[in-house]
Amino acid sequence: MFSFFDSIFNYFYSLSLDKFIRVFWYFVVFELIRYFFFYPIILSVWGIKLWLERGKRRMARSALFSDSPLVSILVPGKNEGDNFYKLAISLQNQTYKNFEIIVIDDGSTDNSKKIGKSLEAAGYIHSFYSNDVRGGKASAANLGLRFAKGKFIVHLDADCSYDSDALEEILIPFYLDERIAGVGGNVLVRNHKESLATALQTIEYANSISIGRIITSELGILRIISGAFGAFRKEAIQRIHGWDIGPGLDGDISVKLRKLNYKIVFTPFSVCKTTVPNTFEKLLKQRMRWDKSLVRFRLRKHRDVLIPGPNFNVPNFISFAENIFSNIILDIHWLVYFIPLLIRFDQTVLFIITINMILYSLAAVTKFILFRVFRTRSDIPLFQKLPFVFLVPFYNTFFLRIVRTIAYSREWILKASYDDNWNPRKTSQHAKALKI
């Protein structure tokens, strides 16, 4: 074992800079330059702008409380009855008080109906509606939208919890720019101590959401407002006729708003905590659903964004192109890099693969520490998660990448999202017939 690593060290030490770049070009181009050159520059610009515009944010906050608009909080879901009370209490503690809570039960088989009605009677929630026949999450959200009286709509997941200033912070961007129609909140992992799967997702969320969405929002190419916590201007939601049938309805509604030339942004200051899948089996099912939606909505339903025409504009094109490049092209291109190595398999190839994993592990640790400077909120002690950070490249390469490849293939060839039991079959077939 020691002689093997000695050989790796000798091989690595013998590489000139030119040969290192030629052998490890994938790491250099798509990891080193991206995360250690472009990202720090963009994050630094964002931080400076934040400091320079602190007075403008104070004025926006004052305008929000002076205007005090009614906010309609929609909570659609199925079999979420046990979460209703905890959510209501979490919302009662908000610093912003002028809101109504509308809970919509989507054909639940648990005690959601009984709990919802009792909470409505006790005044913990303002309105409770129930679909006797399940129609899917989009159907439930649209039912709530029909009865919403607020100027702004906030869409929440029932099983999440929210910081006391979360509602206030997610509304402030609307008072910074009247062109903003949607604001995404910062989703963090609540059950990070539960298992290896939750620990790895905690690191993923901290980088891809807390950091990744700061960057895409700053560049004007944010592509999704999380369904767990998002706020919208009601007039904008009505213009696009609410939510379409999912899965992927959160990404879909974000695209629909962008196509009408509205701006959507991310705020890291508005914090929501969610419970993530605690086993890799559950995580696989979740990610298969998420990844299928990318092909369904980005490459099929909204492909007109990529083609010059009425719905074409440069920011939307860049947003789509970056999403497709990062998630689909690089997913395929990794195989282009990796398969030739396996074909000419020899000891040198073993060295290259091992060095790649070491480089990606060291980069993951460096990113986790470096980006901590720019995270506006972190409840997780830095060194508590460092041992898991070394596993991130294996998680990304051997789990998420394989799941993505399977999901993309099944959706592209079989349109598998229409057979996903996340929605009722009748609803999915109707969506398939309408090509939505």
Short mmCIF file of C-alpha atoms in Angstrom, two decimals:
data_model
loop_
_atom_site.label_atom_id
_atom_site.label_comp_id
_atom_site.label_asym_id
_atom_site.label_seq_id
_atom_site.Cartn_x
_atom_site.Cartn_y
_atom_site.Cartn_z
CA MET A 1 0.00 0.00 0.00
CA PHE A 2 2.78 2.42 0.97
CA SER A 3 4.73 1.59 -2.19
CA PHE A 4 1.61 2.32 -4.26
CA PHE A 5 1.23 5.78 -2.72
CA ASP A 6 4.96 6.34 -3.03
CA SER A 7 4.60 5.62 -6.74
CA ILE A 8 1.69 8.04 -6.96
CA PHE A 9 3.73 10.73 -5.23
CA ASN A 10 6.69 10.14 -7.53
CA TYR A 11 4.43 10.26 -10.58
CA PHE A 12 2.79 13.49 -9.41
CA TYR A 13 6.14 15.06 -8.53
CA SER A 14 7.50 14.23 -11.97
CA LEU A 15 4.74 16.15 -13.77
CA SER A 16 5.64 19.48 -15.33
CA LEU A 17 2.98 22.21 -15.16
CA ASP A 18 2.20 21.72 -18.83
CA LYS A 19 1.72 17.97 -18.45
CA PHE A 20 -0.31 18.41 -15.24
CA ILE A 21 -2.76 20.65 -17.12
CA ARG A 22 -2.95 18.19 -20.02
CA VAL A 23 -3.57 15.18 -17.77
CA PHE A 24 -5.87 16.86 -15.24
CA TRP A 25 -7.48 19.39 -17.55
CA TYR A 26 -10.98 18.52 -16.37
CA PHE A 27 -10.11 19.39 -12.78
CA VAL A 28 -8.23 22.55 -13.78
CA VAL A 29 -10.98 23.93 -16.05
CA PHE A 30 -14.15 22.89 -14.24
CA GLU A 31 -13.02 22.95 -10.62
CA LEU A 32 -9.92 25.06 -10.07
CA ILE A 33 -10.69 28.01 -12.35
CA ARG A 34 -14.42 28.04 -11.66
CA TYR A 35 -14.42 27.74 -7.87
CA PHE A 36 -11.12 29.38 -6.98
CA PHE A 37 -11.04 32.22 -9.49
CA PHE A 38 -14.49 33.20 -10.79
CA TYR A 39 -16.53 32.41 -7.68
CA PRO A 40 -14.36 34.39 -5.21
CA ILE A 41 -14.40 37.41 -7.56
CA ILE A 42 -18.20 37.35 -7.92
CA LEU A 43 -18.73 36.77 -4.19
CA SER A 44 -16.37 39.64 -3.36
CA VAL A 45 -18.27 41.98 -5.70
CA TRP A 46 -21.54 40.87 -4.09
CA GLY A 47 -20.14 41.54 -0.60
CA ILE A 48 -18.91 45.01 -1.57
CA LYS A 49 -22.27 45.90 -3.16
CA LEU A 50 -24.05 44.67 -0.06
CA TRP A 51 -21.97 47.01 2.10
CA LEU A 52 -22.35 49.97 -0.25
CA GLU A 53 -26.13 49.48 -0.48
CA ARG A 54 -26.75 48.94 3.25
CA GLY A 55 -28.57 52.28 3.44
CA LYS A 56 -30.82 51.26 0.56
CA ARG A 57 -31.67 48.02 2.39
CA ARG A 58 -32.57 49.97 5.53
CA MET A 59 -34.90 52.15 3.48
CA ALA A 60 -36.48 49.08 1.86
CA ARG A 61 -37.06 47.52 5.28
CA SER A 62 -38.69 50.74 6.52
CA ALA A 63 -40.86 50.90 3.38
CA LEU A 64 -42.01 47.32 3.95
CA PHE A 65 -43.15 47.99 7.50
CA SER A 66 -44.64 51.36 6.55
CA ASP A 67 -46.62 49.83 3.68
CA SER A 68 -47.40 46.68 5.73
CA PRO A 69 -48.92 44.71 2.83
CA LEU A 70 -50.96 41.60 3.54
CA VAL A 71 -48.97 38.47 2.71
CA SER A 72 -50.73 35.21 1.84
CA ILE A 73 -48.76 32.17 2.99
CA LEU A 74 -49.74 29.07 1.00
CA VAL A 75 -48.99 25.66 2.52
CA PRO A 76 -50.02 22.91 0.07
CA GLY A 77 -49.29 19.26 0.81
CA LYS A 78 -50.44 15.71 1.35
CA ASN A 79 -50.29 13.82 4.67
CA GLU A 80 -48.61 16.75 6.43
CA GLY A 81 -51.06 17.01 9.35
CA ASP A 82 -48.44 16.34 12.02
CA ASN A 83 -46.46 19.38 10.79
CA PHE A 84 -49.27 21.96 10.74
CA TYR A 85 -49.08 23.02 14.40
CA LYS A 86 -45.28 23.34 14.47
CA LEU A 87 -45.39 25.41 11.28
CA ALA A 88 -48.13 27.69 12.67
CA ILE A 89 -46.11 28.31 15.85
CA SER A 90 -42.98 29.03 13.79
CA LEU A 91 -44.90 31.62 11.78
CA GLN A 92 -46.47 33.23 14.86
CA ASN A 93 -42.96 34.21 15.97
CA GLN A 94 -42.23 36.17 12.77
CA THR A 95 -41.07 39.78 13.08
CA TYR A 96 -43.40 40.66 10.19
CA LYS A 97 -46.98 40.15 11.37
CA ASN A 98 -49.41 41.07 8.59
CA PHE A 99 -50.02 37.71 6.94
CA GLU A 100 -52.65 35.05 6.48
CA ILE A 101 -51.87 31.32 6.57
CA ILE A 102 -53.75 29.24 4.02
CA VAL A 103 -53.27 25.47 4.38
CA ILE A 104 -54.40 23.26 1.52
CA ASP A 105 -54.73 19.51 2.06
CA ASP A 106 -54.31 17.56 -1.18
CA GLY A 107 -56.41 14.44 -0.64
CA SER A 108 -54.56 13.22 2.45
CA THR A 109 -55.07 9.78 3.94
CA ASP A 110 -53.85 10.75 7.41
CA ASN A 111 -55.53 13.06 9.96
CA SER A 112 -54.63 16.27 8.08
CA LYS A 113 -58.25 17.28 7.59
CA LYS A 114 -59.13 16.97 11.28
CA ILE A 115 -55.98 18.78 12.44
CA GLY A 116 -56.33 21.54 9.84
CA LYS A 117 -59.93 22.29 10.75
CA SER A 118 -59.15 22.34 14.48
CA LEU A 119 -56.23 24.74 13.94
CA GLU A 120 -58.46 26.97 11.82
CA ALA A 121 -61.14 26.99 14.53
CA ALA A 122 -58.52 27.82 17.19
CA GLY A 123 -57.10 30.68 15.12
CA TYR A 124 -53.64 29.19 14.55
CA ILE A 125 -54.21 29.32 10.79
CA HIS A 126 -56.55 31.61 8.88
CA SER A 127 -58.01 29.26 6.27
CA PHE A 128 -58.02 25.52 5.65
CA TYR A 129 -59.12 23.90 2.40
CA SER A 130 -59.16 20.24 1.49
CA ASN A 131 -59.31 18.42 -1.84
CA ASP A 132 -61.29 15.21 -1.43
CA VAL A 133 -59.56 13.86 -4.54
CA ARG A 134 -55.80 14.29 -4.81
CA GLY A 135 -54.80 16.60 -7.65
CA GLY A 136 -51.08 17.12 -6.96
CA LYS A 137 -49.13 19.89 -5.25
CA ALA A 138 -49.65 22.39 -8.09
CA SER A 139 -53.41 21.85 -7.91
CA ALA A 140 -53.38 22.45 -4.15
CA ALA A 141 -51.24 25.61 -4.49
CA ASN A 142 -53.57 26.98 -7.17
CA LEU A 143 -56.58 26.33 -4.95
CA GLY A 144 -54.95 28.38 -2.21
CA LEU A 145 -54.08 31.12 -4.72
CA ARG A 146 -57.79 31.49 -5.60
CA PHE A 147 -58.58 32.48 -2.01
CA ALA A 148 -55.42 34.49 -1.29
CA LYS A 149 -56.04 38.15 -0.46
CA GLY A 150 -52.43 39.27 -0.08
CA LYS A 151 -50.30 41.51 -2.26
CA PHE A 152 -47.51 38.93 -2.00
CA ILE A 153 -47.69 35.14 -2.06
CA VAL A 154 -45.29 33.03 -0.01
CA HIS A 155 -45.13 29.31 -0.84
CA LEU A 156 -43.96 27.05 2.00
CA ASP A 157 -43.47 23.37 2.71
CA ALA A 158 -45.28 22.25 5.85
CA ASP A 159 -42.35 20.24 7.21
CA CYS A 160 -39.95 23.21 7.28
CA SER A 161 -39.18 25.71 10.03
CA TYR A 162 -38.27 29.37 9.62
CA ASP A 163 -36.08 31.93 11.38
CA SER A 164 -38.09 34.63 13.16
CA ASP A 165 -37.09 37.24 10.54
CA ALA A 166 -37.42 34.93 7.53
CA LEU A 167 -40.67 36.47 6.27
CA GLU A 168 -39.37 40.01 6.70
CA GLU A 169 -36.11 39.23 4.87
CA ILE A 170 -37.76 37.48 1.91
CA LEU A 171 -40.05 40.49 1.35
CA ILE A 172 -37.34 43.20 1.43
CA PRO A 173 -36.06 42.60 -2.16
CA PHE A 174 -39.50 43.54 -3.52
CA TYR A 175 -38.93 47.01 -2.07
CA LEU A 176 -35.45 47.22 -3.56
CA ASP A 177 -36.57 46.72 -7.17
CA GLU A 178 -40.14 46.81 -8.51
CA ARG A 179 -39.13 44.52 -11.41
CA ILE A 180 -38.56 41.64 -8.98
CA ALA A 181 -41.44 39.17 -9.12
CA GLY A 182 -39.95 36.25 -7.19
CA VAL A 183 -37.53 35.83 -4.28
CA GLY A 184 -35.99 32.55 -3.16
CA GLY A 185 -35.15 31.91 0.48
CA ASN A 186 -32.04 30.23 1.86
CA VAL A 187 -32.75 26.56 2.54
CA LEU A 188 -30.53 24.82 5.11
CA VAL A 189 -30.54 21.25 6.38
CA ARG A 190 -32.14 20.69 9.78
CA ASN A 191 -31.35 16.99 10.34
CA HIS A 192 -27.63 17.22 9.50
CA LYS A 193 -26.59 14.89 12.35
CA GLU A 194 -28.91 12.05 11.38
CA SER A 195 -26.80 10.01 8.94
CA LEU A 196 -24.01 10.08 6.37
CA ALA A 197 -26.60 10.92 3.71
CA THR A 198 -27.84 13.99 5.61
CA ALA A 199 -24.27 15.13 6.40
CA LEU A 200 -23.33 15.08 2.71
CA GLN A 201 -26.51 16.91 1.75
CA THR A 202 -25.74 19.54 4.38
CA ILE A 203 -22.45 20.31 2.64
CA GLU A 204 -24.15 20.21 -0.77
CA TYR A 205 -26.86 22.67 0.34
CA ALA A 206 -24.28 24.98 1.94
CA ASN A 207 -22.39 25.22 -1.37
CA SER A 208 -25.03 24.83 -4.08
CA ILE A 209 -27.79 26.86 -2.41
CA SER A 210 -26.21 29.25 0.08
CA ILE A 211 -23.27 30.02 -2.21
CA GLY A 212 -24.28 28.87 -5.69
CA ARG A 213 -27.51 30.87 -5.71
CA ILE A 214 -25.84 34.02 -4.41
CA ILE A 215 -23.63 33.82 -7.51
CA THR A 216 -26.35 33.07 -10.08
CA SER A 217 -28.58 35.73 -8.54
CA GLU A 218 -25.76 38.28 -8.65
CA LEU A 219 -25.16 37.41 -12.33
CA GLY A 220 -28.88 37.73 -13.09
CA ILE A 221 -29.22 34.10 -14.16
CA LEU A 222 -30.91 32.53 -11.11
CA ARG A 223 -32.95 29.67 -12.50
CA ILE A 224 -35.04 28.40 -9.59
CA ILE A 225 -36.91 29.57 -6.51
CA SER A 226 -37.12 26.70 -4.06
CA GLY A 227 -40.59 25.28 -3.50
CA ALA A 228 -39.75 24.97 0.19
CA PHE A 229 -39.55 28.74 0.58
CA GLY A 230 -40.33 31.28 -2.12
CA ALA A 231 -42.14 34.63 -2.31
CA PHE A 232 -43.92 36.15 -5.32
CA ARG A 233 -45.85 39.21 -6.35
CA LYS A 234 -49.46 38.03 -6.61
CA GLU A 235 -50.07 39.98 -9.83
CA ALA A 236 -47.12 38.18 -11.46
CA ILE A 237 -48.33 34.75 -10.33
CA GLN A 238 -51.78 35.53 -11.72
CA ARG A 239 -50.28 36.58 -15.06
CA ILE A 240 -48.74 33.14 -15.50
CA HIS A 241 -51.90 31.41 -14.18
CA GLY A 242 -50.24 29.89 -11.15
CA TRP A 243 -48.37 26.62 -10.95
CA ASP A 244 -48.24 23.95 -13.65
CA ILE A 245 -48.21 20.25 -12.88
CA GLY A 246 -44.82 19.03 -11.59
CA PRO A 247 -42.48 17.48 -10.59
CA GLY A 248 -40.16 20.44 -10.95
CA LEU A 249 -42.95 22.99 -10.54
CA ASP A 250 -40.66 25.34 -8.59
CA GLY A 251 -38.17 25.54 -11.46
CA ASP A 252 -41.01 25.78 -13.97
CA ILE A 253 -42.69 28.77 -12.32
CA SER A 254 -39.32 30.53 -12.10
CA VAL A 255 -38.83 30.13 -15.85
CA LYS A 256 -42.35 31.34 -16.60
CA LEU A 257 -41.69 34.53 -14.63
CA ARG A 258 -38.36 35.08 -16.37
CA LYS A 259 -40.02 34.67 -19.78
CA LEU A 260 -42.27 37.64 -18.94
CA ASN A 261 -39.09 39.68 -18.25
CA TYR A 262 -39.59 39.70 -14.51
CA LYS A 263 -36.53 39.43 -12.29
CA ILE A 264 -36.10 36.63 -9.78
CA VAL A 265 -33.49 36.83 -7.04
CA PHE A 266 -32.13 34.91 -4.08
CA THR A 267 -31.70 36.23 -0.55
CA PRO A 268 -29.34 34.34 1.78
CA PHE A 269 -30.67 36.31 4.78
CA SER A 270 -34.09 34.62 4.81
CA VAL A 271 -33.49 31.20 6.33
CA CYS A 272 -35.63 28.08 6.11
CA LYS A 273 -34.65 24.73 7.58
CA THR A 274 -35.77 21.55 5.87
CA THR A 275 -35.57 17.85 6.66
CA VAL A 276 -33.68 16.03 3.90
CA PRO A 277 -33.81 12.29 3.05
CA ASN A 278 -31.93 10.34 5.71
CA THR A 279 -31.02 7.32 3.58
CA PHE A 280 -29.40 7.05 0.16
CA GLU A 281 -32.42 5.06 -1.07
CA LYS A 282 -34.79 7.94 -0.23
CA LEU A 283 -32.30 10.45 -1.61
CA LEU A 284 -32.08 8.50 -4.87
CA LYS A 285 -35.86 8.73 -5.35
CA GLN A 286 -35.86 12.46 -4.63
CA ARG A 287 -33.00 13.22 -7.02
CA MET A 288 -34.43 11.05 -9.79
CA ARG A 289 -37.54 13.22 -9.62
CA TRP A 290 -35.57 16.49 -9.52
CA ASP A 291 -33.23 15.49 -12.35
CA LYS A 292 -36.00 14.27 -14.65
CA SER A 293 -37.62 17.69 -14.35
CA LEU A 294 -34.53 19.37 -15.82
CA VAL A 295 -34.99 17.54 -19.13
CA ARG A 296 -38.77 17.92 -19.06
CA PHE A 297 -38.84 21.66 -18.45
CA ARG A 298 -35.50 22.96 -19.71
CA LEU A 299 -35.11 20.91 -22.88
CA ARG A 300 -38.72 20.21 -23.73
CA LYS A 301 -41.34 22.61 -22.37
CA HIS A 302 -39.25 25.80 -22.32
CA ARG A 303 -36.77 25.09 -25.11
CA ASP A 304 -38.02 28.25 -26.87
CA VAL A 305 -35.81 30.21 -24.46
CA LEU A 306 -32.80 28.83 -26.34
CA ILE A 307 -34.09 29.83 -29.78
CA PRO A 308 -34.32 33.42 -31.10
CA GLY A 309 -37.98 34.43 -30.96
CA PRO A 310 -40.60 36.17 -28.78
CA ASN A 311 -39.41 34.49 -25.55
CA PHE A 312 -35.70 34.88 -26.23
CA ASN A 313 -33.52 37.24 -24.26
CA VAL A 314 -29.87 37.06 -23.36
CA PRO A 315 -30.10 36.60 -19.55
CA ASN A 316 -32.62 33.76 -19.91
CA PHE A 317 -30.54 32.13 -22.62
CA ILE A 318 -27.42 32.30 -20.43
CA SER A 319 -29.36 30.96 -17.43
CA PHE A 320 -30.62 27.98 -19.44
CA ALA A 321 -27.33 27.40 -21.22
CA GLU A 322 -25.38 27.44 -17.92
CA ASN A 323 -27.87 25.04 -16.34
CA ILE A 324 -27.75 22.62 -19.27
CA PHE A 325 -23.96 22.88 -19.54
CA SER A 326 -23.33 22.35 -15.82
CA ASN A 327 -25.79 19.52 -15.32
CA ILE A 328 -26.09 17.70 -18.64
CA ILE A 329 -23.08 18.49 -20.84
CA LEU A 330 -20.54 18.13 -18.03
CA ASP A 331 -22.31 14.97 -16.91
CA ILE A 332 -21.70 13.48 -20.36
CA HIS A 333 -18.28 15.08 -20.74
CA TRP A 334 -17.05 13.50 -17.51
CA LEU A 335 -17.61 10.14 -19.22
CA VAL A 336 -15.64 11.42 -22.23
CA TYR A 337 -12.77 12.09 -19.84
CA PHE A 338 -13.15 8.98 -17.71
CA ILE A 339 -13.94 6.16 -20.19
CA PRO A 340 -10.74 6.53 -22.28
CA LEU A 341 -8.77 6.17 -19.04
CA LEU A 342 -10.51 2.88 -18.32
CA ILE A 343 -10.00 1.63 -21.87
CA ARG A 344 -6.24 2.09 -21.71
CA PHE A 345 -6.23 0.85 -18.11
CA ASP A 346 -2.72 0.48 -16.64
CA GLN A 347 -0.85 1.54 -13.54
CA THR A 348 -0.58 5.14 -14.75
CA VAL A 349 -4.36 5.30 -15.09
CA LEU A 350 -4.68 4.16 -11.48
CA PHE A 351 -2.35 6.99 -10.51
CA ILE A 352 -4.41 9.51 -12.49
CA ILE A 353 -7.73 8.38 -10.98
CA THR A 354 -6.31 8.38 -7.45
CA ILE A 355 -4.72 11.82 -7.85
CA ASN A 356 -7.99 13.14 -9.28
CA MET A 357 -9.92 12.00 -6.21
CA ILE A 358 -7.27 13.48 -3.89
CA LEU A 359 -7.36 16.79 -5.78
CA TYR A 360 -11.16 16.94 -5.69
CA SER A 361 -11.18 16.09 -1.97
CA LEU A 362 -8.67 18.82 -1.15
CA ALA A 363 -10.62 21.26 -3.33
CA ALA A 364 -13.86 20.35 -1.56
CA VAL A 365 -12.32 21.05 1.85
CA THR A 366 -10.80 24.33 0.66
CA LYS A 367 -14.14 25.43 -0.83
CA PHE A 368 -16.02 24.56 2.34
CA ILE A 369 -13.63 26.66 4.44
CA LEU A 370 -13.18 29.50 1.92
CA PHE A 371 -16.89 29.98 1.20
CA ARG A 372 -17.69 30.08 4.90
CA VAL A 373 -16.60 33.73 4.79
CA PHE A 374 -19.51 34.46 2.43
CA ARG A 375 -22.18 32.34 4.11
CA THR A 376 -24.59 34.63 5.90
CA ARG A 377 -25.74 31.88 8.21
CA SER A 378 -24.32 28.57 9.40
CA ASP A 379 -25.42 26.62 12.47
CA ILE A 380 -22.89 23.88 11.85
CA PRO A 381 -19.46 23.98 13.54
CA LEU A 382 -16.86 24.07 10.77
CA PHE A 383 -14.71 21.18 11.95
CA GLN A 384 -17.71 18.99 12.75
CA LYS A 385 -18.37 18.45 9.05
CA LEU A 386 -14.79 18.48 7.70
CA PRO A 387 -14.37 14.67 7.82
CA PHE A 388 -17.47 14.36 5.62
CA VAL A 389 -16.23 17.01 3.18
CA PHE A 390 -13.46 14.63 2.06
CA LEU A 391 -16.23 12.27 0.89
CA VAL A 392 -17.98 14.91 -1.23
CA PRO A 393 -16.15 14.00 -4.50
CA PHE A 394 -17.26 10.36 -4.11
CA TYR A 395 -20.81 11.54 -3.37
CA ASN A 396 -20.81 13.82 -6.41
CA THR A 397 -19.05 11.43 -8.79
CA PHE A 398 -20.33 8.00 -7.86
CA PHE A 399 -23.80 8.81 -6.57
CA LEU A 400 -25.24 12.08 -7.87
CA ARG A 401 -23.63 11.79 -11.31
CA ILE A 402 -24.88 8.24 -11.85
CA VAL A 403 -28.38 9.17 -10.63
CA ARG A 404 -28.43 12.18 -12.96
CA THR A 405 -27.34 10.12 -15.96
CA ILE A 406 -30.05 7.53 -15.36
CA ALA A 407 -32.72 10.20 -14.74
CA TYR A 408 -31.81 12.18 -17.87
CA SER A 409 -31.82 9.05 -20.03
CA ARG A 410 -35.17 7.81 -18.72
CA GLU A 411 -36.80 11.20 -19.15
CA TRP A 412 -35.34 11.82 -22.60
CA ILE A 413 -36.29 8.40 -23.96
CA LEU A 414 -39.34 7.38 -21.89
CA LYS A 415 -40.70 10.71 -20.56
CA ALA A 416 -40.62 8.99 -17.18
CA SER A 417 -41.69 12.06 -15.15
CA TYR A 418 -45.27 11.56 -16.38
CA ASP A 419 -45.30 8.16 -14.67
CA ASP A 420 -43.92 9.47 -11.38
CA ASN A 421 -46.35 8.80 -8.51
CA TRP A 422 -45.45 12.20 -7.04
CA ASN A 423 -48.57 13.32 -8.94
CA PRO A 424 -51.82 11.38 -9.46
CA ARG A 425 -51.70 9.36 -12.68
CA LYS A 426 -54.78 11.10 -14.12
CA THR A 427 -53.19 14.52 -13.54
CA SER A 428 -49.88 13.46 -15.10
CA GLN A 429 -51.57 12.01 -18.17
CA HIS A 430 -53.51 15.24 -18.62
CA ALA A 431 -50.23 17.18 -18.39
CA LYS A 432 -48.65 14.82 -20.92
CA ALA A 433 -51.51 15.38 -23.36
CA LEU A 434 -51.10 19.16 -23.00
CA LYS A 435 -47.29 18.82 -23.26
CA ILE A 436 -46.66 20.66 -19.99
#
